[in-house]
Coordinates of C-alpha atoms in Angstrom, one line a residue:
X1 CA 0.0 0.0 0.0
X2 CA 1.6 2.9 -1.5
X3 CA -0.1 5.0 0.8
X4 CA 0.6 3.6 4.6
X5 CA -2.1 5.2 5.7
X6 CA -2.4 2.7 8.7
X7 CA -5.0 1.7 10.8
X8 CA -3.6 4.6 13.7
X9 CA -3.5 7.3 10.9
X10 CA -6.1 9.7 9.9
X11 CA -6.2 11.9 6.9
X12 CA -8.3 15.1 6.4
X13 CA -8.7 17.2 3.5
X14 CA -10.9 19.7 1.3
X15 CA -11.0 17.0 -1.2
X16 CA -11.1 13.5 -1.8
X17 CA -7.3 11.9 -2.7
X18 CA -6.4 8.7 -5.2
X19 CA -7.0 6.1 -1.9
X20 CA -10.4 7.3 -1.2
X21 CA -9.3 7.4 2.3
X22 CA -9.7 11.0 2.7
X23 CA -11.8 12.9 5.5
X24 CA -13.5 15.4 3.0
X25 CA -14.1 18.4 4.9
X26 CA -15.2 22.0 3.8
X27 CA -12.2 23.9 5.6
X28 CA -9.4 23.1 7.8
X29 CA -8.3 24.9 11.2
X30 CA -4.9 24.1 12.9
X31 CA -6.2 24.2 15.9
X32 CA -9.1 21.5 15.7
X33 CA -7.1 19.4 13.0
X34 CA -6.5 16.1 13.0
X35 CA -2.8 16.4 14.6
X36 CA -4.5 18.1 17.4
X37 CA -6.1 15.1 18.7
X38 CA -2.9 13.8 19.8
X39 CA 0.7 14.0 20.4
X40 CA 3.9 12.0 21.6
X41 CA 5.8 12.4 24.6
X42 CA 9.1 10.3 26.1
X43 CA 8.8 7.5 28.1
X44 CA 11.3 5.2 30.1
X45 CA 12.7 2.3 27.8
X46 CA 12.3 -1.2 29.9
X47 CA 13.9 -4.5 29.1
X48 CA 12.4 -7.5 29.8
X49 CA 14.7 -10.1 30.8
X50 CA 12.7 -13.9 30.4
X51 CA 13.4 -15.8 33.3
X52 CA 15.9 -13.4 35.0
X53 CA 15.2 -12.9 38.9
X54 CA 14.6 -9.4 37.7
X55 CA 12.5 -9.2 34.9
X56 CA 12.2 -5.6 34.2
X57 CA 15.0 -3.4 33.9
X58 CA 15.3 0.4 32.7
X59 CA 17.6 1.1 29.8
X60 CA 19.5 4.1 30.9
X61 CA 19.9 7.0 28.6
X62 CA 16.9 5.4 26.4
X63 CA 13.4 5.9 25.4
X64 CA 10.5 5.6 23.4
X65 CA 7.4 8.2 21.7
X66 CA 4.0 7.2 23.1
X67 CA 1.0 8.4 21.7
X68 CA -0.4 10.7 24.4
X69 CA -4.6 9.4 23.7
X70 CA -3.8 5.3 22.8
X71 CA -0.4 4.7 24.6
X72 CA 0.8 3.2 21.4
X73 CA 4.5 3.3 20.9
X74 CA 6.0 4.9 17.5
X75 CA 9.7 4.6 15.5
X76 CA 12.5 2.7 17.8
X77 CA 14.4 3.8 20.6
X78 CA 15.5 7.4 21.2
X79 CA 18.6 8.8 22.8
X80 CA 19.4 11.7 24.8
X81 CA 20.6 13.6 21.9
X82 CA 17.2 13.7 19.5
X83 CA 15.2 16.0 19.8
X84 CA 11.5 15.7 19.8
X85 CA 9.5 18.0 18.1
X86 CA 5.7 17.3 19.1
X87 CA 2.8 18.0 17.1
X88 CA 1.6 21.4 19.0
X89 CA 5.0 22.4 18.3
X90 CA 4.9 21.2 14.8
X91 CA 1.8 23.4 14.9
X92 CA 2.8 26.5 16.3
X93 CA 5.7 26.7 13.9
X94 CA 3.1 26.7 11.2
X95 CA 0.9 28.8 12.5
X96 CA 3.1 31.8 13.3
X97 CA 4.3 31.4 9.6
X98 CA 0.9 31.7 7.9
X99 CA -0.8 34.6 9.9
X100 CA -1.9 37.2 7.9
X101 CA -0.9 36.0 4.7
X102 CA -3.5 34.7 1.8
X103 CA -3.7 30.7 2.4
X104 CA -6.3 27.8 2.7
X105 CA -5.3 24.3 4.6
X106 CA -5.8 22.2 2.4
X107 CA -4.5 18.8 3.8
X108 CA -3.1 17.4 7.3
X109 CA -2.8 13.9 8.2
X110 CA -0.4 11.2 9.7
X111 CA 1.4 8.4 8.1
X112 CA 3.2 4.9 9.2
X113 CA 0.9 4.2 12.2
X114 CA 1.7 8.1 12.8
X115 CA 5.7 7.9 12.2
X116 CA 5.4 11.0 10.0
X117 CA 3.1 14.1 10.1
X118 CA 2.2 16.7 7.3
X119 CA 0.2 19.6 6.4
X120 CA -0.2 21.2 2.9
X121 CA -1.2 24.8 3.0
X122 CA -2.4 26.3 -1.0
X123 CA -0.9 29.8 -1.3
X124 CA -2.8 32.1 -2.3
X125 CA -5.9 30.8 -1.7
X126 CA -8.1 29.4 -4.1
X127 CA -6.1 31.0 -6.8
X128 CA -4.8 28.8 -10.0
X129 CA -2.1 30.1 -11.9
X130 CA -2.5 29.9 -15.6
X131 CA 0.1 29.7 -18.4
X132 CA -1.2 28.9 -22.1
X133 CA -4.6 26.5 -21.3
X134 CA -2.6 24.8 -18.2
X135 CA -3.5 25.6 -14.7
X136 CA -0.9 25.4 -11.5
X137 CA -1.5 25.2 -8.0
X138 CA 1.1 26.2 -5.3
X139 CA 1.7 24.3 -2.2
X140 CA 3.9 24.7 1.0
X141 CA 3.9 21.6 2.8
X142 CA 5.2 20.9 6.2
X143 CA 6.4 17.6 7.2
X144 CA 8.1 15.8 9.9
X145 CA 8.3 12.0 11.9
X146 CA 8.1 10.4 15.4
X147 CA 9.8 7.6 13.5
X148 CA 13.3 8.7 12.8
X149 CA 12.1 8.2 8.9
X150 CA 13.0 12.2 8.2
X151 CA 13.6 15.3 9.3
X152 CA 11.4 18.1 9.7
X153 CA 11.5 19.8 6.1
X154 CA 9.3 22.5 4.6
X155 CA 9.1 22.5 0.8
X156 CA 7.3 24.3 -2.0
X157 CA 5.7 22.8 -4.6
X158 CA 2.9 21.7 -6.9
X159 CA 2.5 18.5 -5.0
X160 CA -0.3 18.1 -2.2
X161 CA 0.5 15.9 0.3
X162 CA -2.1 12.9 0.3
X163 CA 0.0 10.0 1.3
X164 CA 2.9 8.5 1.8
X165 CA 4.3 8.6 -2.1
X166 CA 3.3 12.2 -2.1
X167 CA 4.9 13.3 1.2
X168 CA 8.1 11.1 -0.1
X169 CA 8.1 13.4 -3.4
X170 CA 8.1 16.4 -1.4
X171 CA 10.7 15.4 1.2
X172 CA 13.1 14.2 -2.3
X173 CA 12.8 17.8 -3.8
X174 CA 13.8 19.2 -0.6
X175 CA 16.5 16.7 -0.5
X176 CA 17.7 18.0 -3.9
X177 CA 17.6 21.3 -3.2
X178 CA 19.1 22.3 0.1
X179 CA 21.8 20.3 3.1
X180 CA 20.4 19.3 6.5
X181 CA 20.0 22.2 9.2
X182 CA 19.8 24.6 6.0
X183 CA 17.4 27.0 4.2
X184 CA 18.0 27.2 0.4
X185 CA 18.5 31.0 -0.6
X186 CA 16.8 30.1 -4.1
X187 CA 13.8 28.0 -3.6
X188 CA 13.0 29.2 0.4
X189 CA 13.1 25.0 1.0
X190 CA 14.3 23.9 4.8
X191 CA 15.7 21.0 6.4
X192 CA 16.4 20.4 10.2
X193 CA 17.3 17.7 12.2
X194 CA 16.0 16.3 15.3
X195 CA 18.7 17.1 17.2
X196 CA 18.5 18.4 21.1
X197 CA 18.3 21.7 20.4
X198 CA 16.2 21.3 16.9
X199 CA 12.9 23.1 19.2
X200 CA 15.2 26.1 19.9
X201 CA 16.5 26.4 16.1
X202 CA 12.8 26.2 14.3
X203 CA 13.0 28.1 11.2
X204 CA 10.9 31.3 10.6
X205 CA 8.5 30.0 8.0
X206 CA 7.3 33.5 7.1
X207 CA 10.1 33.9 5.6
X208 CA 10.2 30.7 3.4
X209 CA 6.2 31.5 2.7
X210 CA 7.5 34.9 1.1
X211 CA 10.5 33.1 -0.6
X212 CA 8.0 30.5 -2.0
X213 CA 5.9 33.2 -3.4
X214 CA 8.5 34.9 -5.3
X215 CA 10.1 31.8 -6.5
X216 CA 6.9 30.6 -7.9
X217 CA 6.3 33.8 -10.0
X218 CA 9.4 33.6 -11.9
X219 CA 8.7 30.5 -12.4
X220 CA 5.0 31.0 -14.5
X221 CA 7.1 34.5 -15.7
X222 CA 9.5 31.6 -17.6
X223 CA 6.9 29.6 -18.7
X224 CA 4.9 32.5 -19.7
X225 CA 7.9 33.1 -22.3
X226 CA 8.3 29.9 -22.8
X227 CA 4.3 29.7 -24.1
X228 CA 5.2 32.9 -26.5
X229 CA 8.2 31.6 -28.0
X230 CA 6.9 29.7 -31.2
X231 CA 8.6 26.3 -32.6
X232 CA 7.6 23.4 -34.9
X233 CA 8.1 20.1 -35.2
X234 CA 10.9 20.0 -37.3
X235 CA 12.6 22.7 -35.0
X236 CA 11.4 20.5 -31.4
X237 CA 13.0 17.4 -33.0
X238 CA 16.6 19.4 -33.3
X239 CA 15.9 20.6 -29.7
X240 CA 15.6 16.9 -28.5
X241 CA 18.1 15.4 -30.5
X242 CA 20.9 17.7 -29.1
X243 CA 19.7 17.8 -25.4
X244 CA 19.3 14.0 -26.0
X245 CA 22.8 13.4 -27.5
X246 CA 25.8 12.4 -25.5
X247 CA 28.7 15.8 -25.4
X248 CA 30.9 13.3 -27.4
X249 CA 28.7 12.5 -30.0
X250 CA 29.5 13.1 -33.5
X251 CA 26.3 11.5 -34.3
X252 CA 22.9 10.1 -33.3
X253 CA 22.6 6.2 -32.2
X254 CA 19.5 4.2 -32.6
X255 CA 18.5 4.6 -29.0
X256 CA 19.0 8.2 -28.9
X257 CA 16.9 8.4 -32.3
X258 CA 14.0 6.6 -30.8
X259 CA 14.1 8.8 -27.6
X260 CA 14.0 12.0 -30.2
X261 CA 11.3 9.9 -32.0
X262 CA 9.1 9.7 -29.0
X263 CA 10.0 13.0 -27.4
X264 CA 8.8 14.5 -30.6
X265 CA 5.8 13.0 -30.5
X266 CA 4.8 13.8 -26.9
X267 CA 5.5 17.6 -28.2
X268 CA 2.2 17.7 -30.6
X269 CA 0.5 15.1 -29.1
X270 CA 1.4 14.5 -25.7
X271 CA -1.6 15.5 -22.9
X272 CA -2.2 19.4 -23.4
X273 CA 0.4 19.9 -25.9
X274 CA -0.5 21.4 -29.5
X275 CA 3.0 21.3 -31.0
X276 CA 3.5 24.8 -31.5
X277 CA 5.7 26.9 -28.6
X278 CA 8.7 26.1 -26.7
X279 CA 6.1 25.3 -23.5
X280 CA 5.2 22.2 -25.5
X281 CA 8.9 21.3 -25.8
X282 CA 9.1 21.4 -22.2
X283 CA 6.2 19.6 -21.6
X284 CA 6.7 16.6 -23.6
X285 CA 9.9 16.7 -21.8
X286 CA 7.9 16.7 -18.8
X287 CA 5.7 14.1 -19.5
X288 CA 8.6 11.6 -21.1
X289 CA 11.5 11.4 -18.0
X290 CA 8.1 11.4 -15.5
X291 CA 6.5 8.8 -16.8
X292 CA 8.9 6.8 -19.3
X293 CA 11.8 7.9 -19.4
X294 CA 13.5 4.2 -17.8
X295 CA 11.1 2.1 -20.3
X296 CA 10.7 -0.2 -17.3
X297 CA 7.5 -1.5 -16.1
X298 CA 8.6 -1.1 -12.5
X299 CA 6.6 1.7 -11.4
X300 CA 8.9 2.4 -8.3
X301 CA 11.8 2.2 -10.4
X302 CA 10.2 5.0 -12.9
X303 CA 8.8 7.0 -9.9
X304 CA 12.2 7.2 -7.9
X305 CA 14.1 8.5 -11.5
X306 CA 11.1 11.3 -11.8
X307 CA 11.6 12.8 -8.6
X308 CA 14.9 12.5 -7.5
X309 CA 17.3 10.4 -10.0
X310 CA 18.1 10.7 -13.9
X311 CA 14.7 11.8 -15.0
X312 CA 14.7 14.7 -12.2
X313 CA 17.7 15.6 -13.4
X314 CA 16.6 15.7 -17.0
X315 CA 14.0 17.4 -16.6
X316 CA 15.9 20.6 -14.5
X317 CA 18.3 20.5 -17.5
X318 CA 16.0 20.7 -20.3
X319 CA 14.5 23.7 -18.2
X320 CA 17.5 25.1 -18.0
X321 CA 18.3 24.6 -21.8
X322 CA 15.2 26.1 -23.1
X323 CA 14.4 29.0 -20.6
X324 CA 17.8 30.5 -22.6
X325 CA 17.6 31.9 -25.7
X326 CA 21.1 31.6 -26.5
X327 CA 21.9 28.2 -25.0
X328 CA 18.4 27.0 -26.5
X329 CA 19.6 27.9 -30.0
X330 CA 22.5 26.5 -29.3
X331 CA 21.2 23.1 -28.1
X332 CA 19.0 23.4 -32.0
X333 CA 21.9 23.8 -33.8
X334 CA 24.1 20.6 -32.4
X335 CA 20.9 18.8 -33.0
X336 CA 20.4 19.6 -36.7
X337 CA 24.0 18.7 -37.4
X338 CA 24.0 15.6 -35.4
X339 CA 20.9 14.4 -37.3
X340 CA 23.0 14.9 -40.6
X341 CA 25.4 12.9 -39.7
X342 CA 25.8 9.3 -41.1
X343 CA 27.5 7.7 -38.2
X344 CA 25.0 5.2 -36.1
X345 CA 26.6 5.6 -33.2
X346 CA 27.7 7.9 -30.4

């Protein structure tokens, strides 16, 4: 179950998700949510000794997360040195963030028999962002585990957090972008460790809300352009065949000609796409290293290359390629030549 949303978890949100696990309600408020309804707190770590004289005996130094309503124990064993960040903490950080700007909750939940915690806030409202006939949402979402599983990271993005796959997106991109017990000057993205004095060291989220904001708008600025700047076919195929081509190529090889092929394709045909501006180019590029770029049937194996491996990776550096002019162009040019070529291989 792709979604561990186990049988101690609990999911709310303003709409239904994929599992059809969802609490469907009409708004969300921190302070009644679903991480509200419990928390964690450290207890004494016993070991049972079978047979011994003494059966019980404290494990100095160590402990264990109980659920505060169900006694239930979460993760393994804690030492002195983690620090625990409960869920009114988690909370408070989030709500001192969000005060007074324009946001809607839009999903909060616990995952792994409640080893993690998230909660996806929608910026700007009910506001969709709209570039050519495609519509973006922004998210910031917050997450964080009783389970040792992560850190506590905040990301933006245009992923909601739903379940487990989702919140494991989110925590990869933040991953990408920025080190542990670090916010990334470029994206606003956080990561902090659960270390003793991680309470103490909680980042000021309004800060990353107004980073998010502006990185976002340059973002649909580029793909604004990107939806102005017209291309053809014949034009998207030289695109793909140099970004596609290997630096040492003096030529295309049959695989890389049957990527071109199919990237080519996804650029008139592919979901949305019309095949006429350098947004479609993106897109198809988009939709290939997202969803075939491995030409395995292992979903995993395609999902895990999407978000952080090769086909992440692509998919920055065709972004890169085409939001310049110059090196855009440029990219065109190698292809056309390449594509003349008579060698077969690379």
């Amino acid at each position: 179950m792709s979604y561990i949303i186990q049988n101690r978890d609990h999911r709310e949100g303003i709409e239904q998700a994929w599992h059809g696990l969802t609490t469907v309600v009409p708004s969300i408020n921190l302070r009644s949510c679903w991480l509200t309804k419990w928390d964690v707190e450290r207890v004494p770590l016993w070991v049972n000794r079978f047979g011994a004289p003494m059966s019980d005996k404290k494990l100095s130094g160590y402990e264990m997360l109980q659920c505060t309503d169900n006694g239930h124990l979460v993760g393994k064993p804690i030492g002195p040195s983690y620090g625990v960040i409960t869920n009114a903490q988690f909370i408070d950080m989030i709500e001192s963030a969000i005060g007074g700007t324009a946001h809607k909750i839009v999903s909060v939940g616990s995952l792994r028999n409640r080893g993690r915690i998230f909660v996806t806030i929608k910026l700007d409202q009910d506001t969709l962002t709209r570039v050519a006939k495609r519509s973006f949402a922004d998210y910031l979402t917050a997450g964080s585990s009783h389970d040792q599983s992560c850190e506590l990271f905040w990301v933006n993005s245009s992923t909601c957090t739903v379940c487990d796959n989702t919140f494991s997106m989110n925590l990869a991109r933040v991953k990408q972008s920025v080190d542990m017990d670090e916010q990334d000057e470029d994206t606003g993205n956080v990561r902090l460790r659960h270390s003793k004095h991680a309470v103490s060291r909680l980042p000021s989220i309004a800060a990353v809300i107004d980073k998010a904001v502006g990185v976002r708008a340059e973002f649909y600025a580029t793909l604004n352009a990107l939806s102005k700047a017209p291309c053809n076919e014949r034009q998207a195929e030289r695109v793909f065949a140099g970004f596609e081509a290997s630096k040492e190529a003096e030529g295309l090889a049959q695989i890389t000609r049957t990527r071109v092929r199919d990237l080519t394709f996804l650029f008139s045909h592919g979901r949305g796409n019309e095949g006429k501006t350098i947004l479609d180019v993106f897109q198809a590029g988009t939709d290939y290293y997202t969803h075939s770029h491995t030409q395995s049937m292992d979903m995993q194996r395609q999902w895990e290359s999407s978000e952080y491996g090769i086909g992440a990776k692509r998919k920055q550096a065709l972004y890169d390629t085409l939001k310049d002019p110059a090196k855009r162009d440029a990219c065109a040019a190698r292809g056309a030549k390449l594509m003349e070529a008579n060698t077969e291989f690379e």
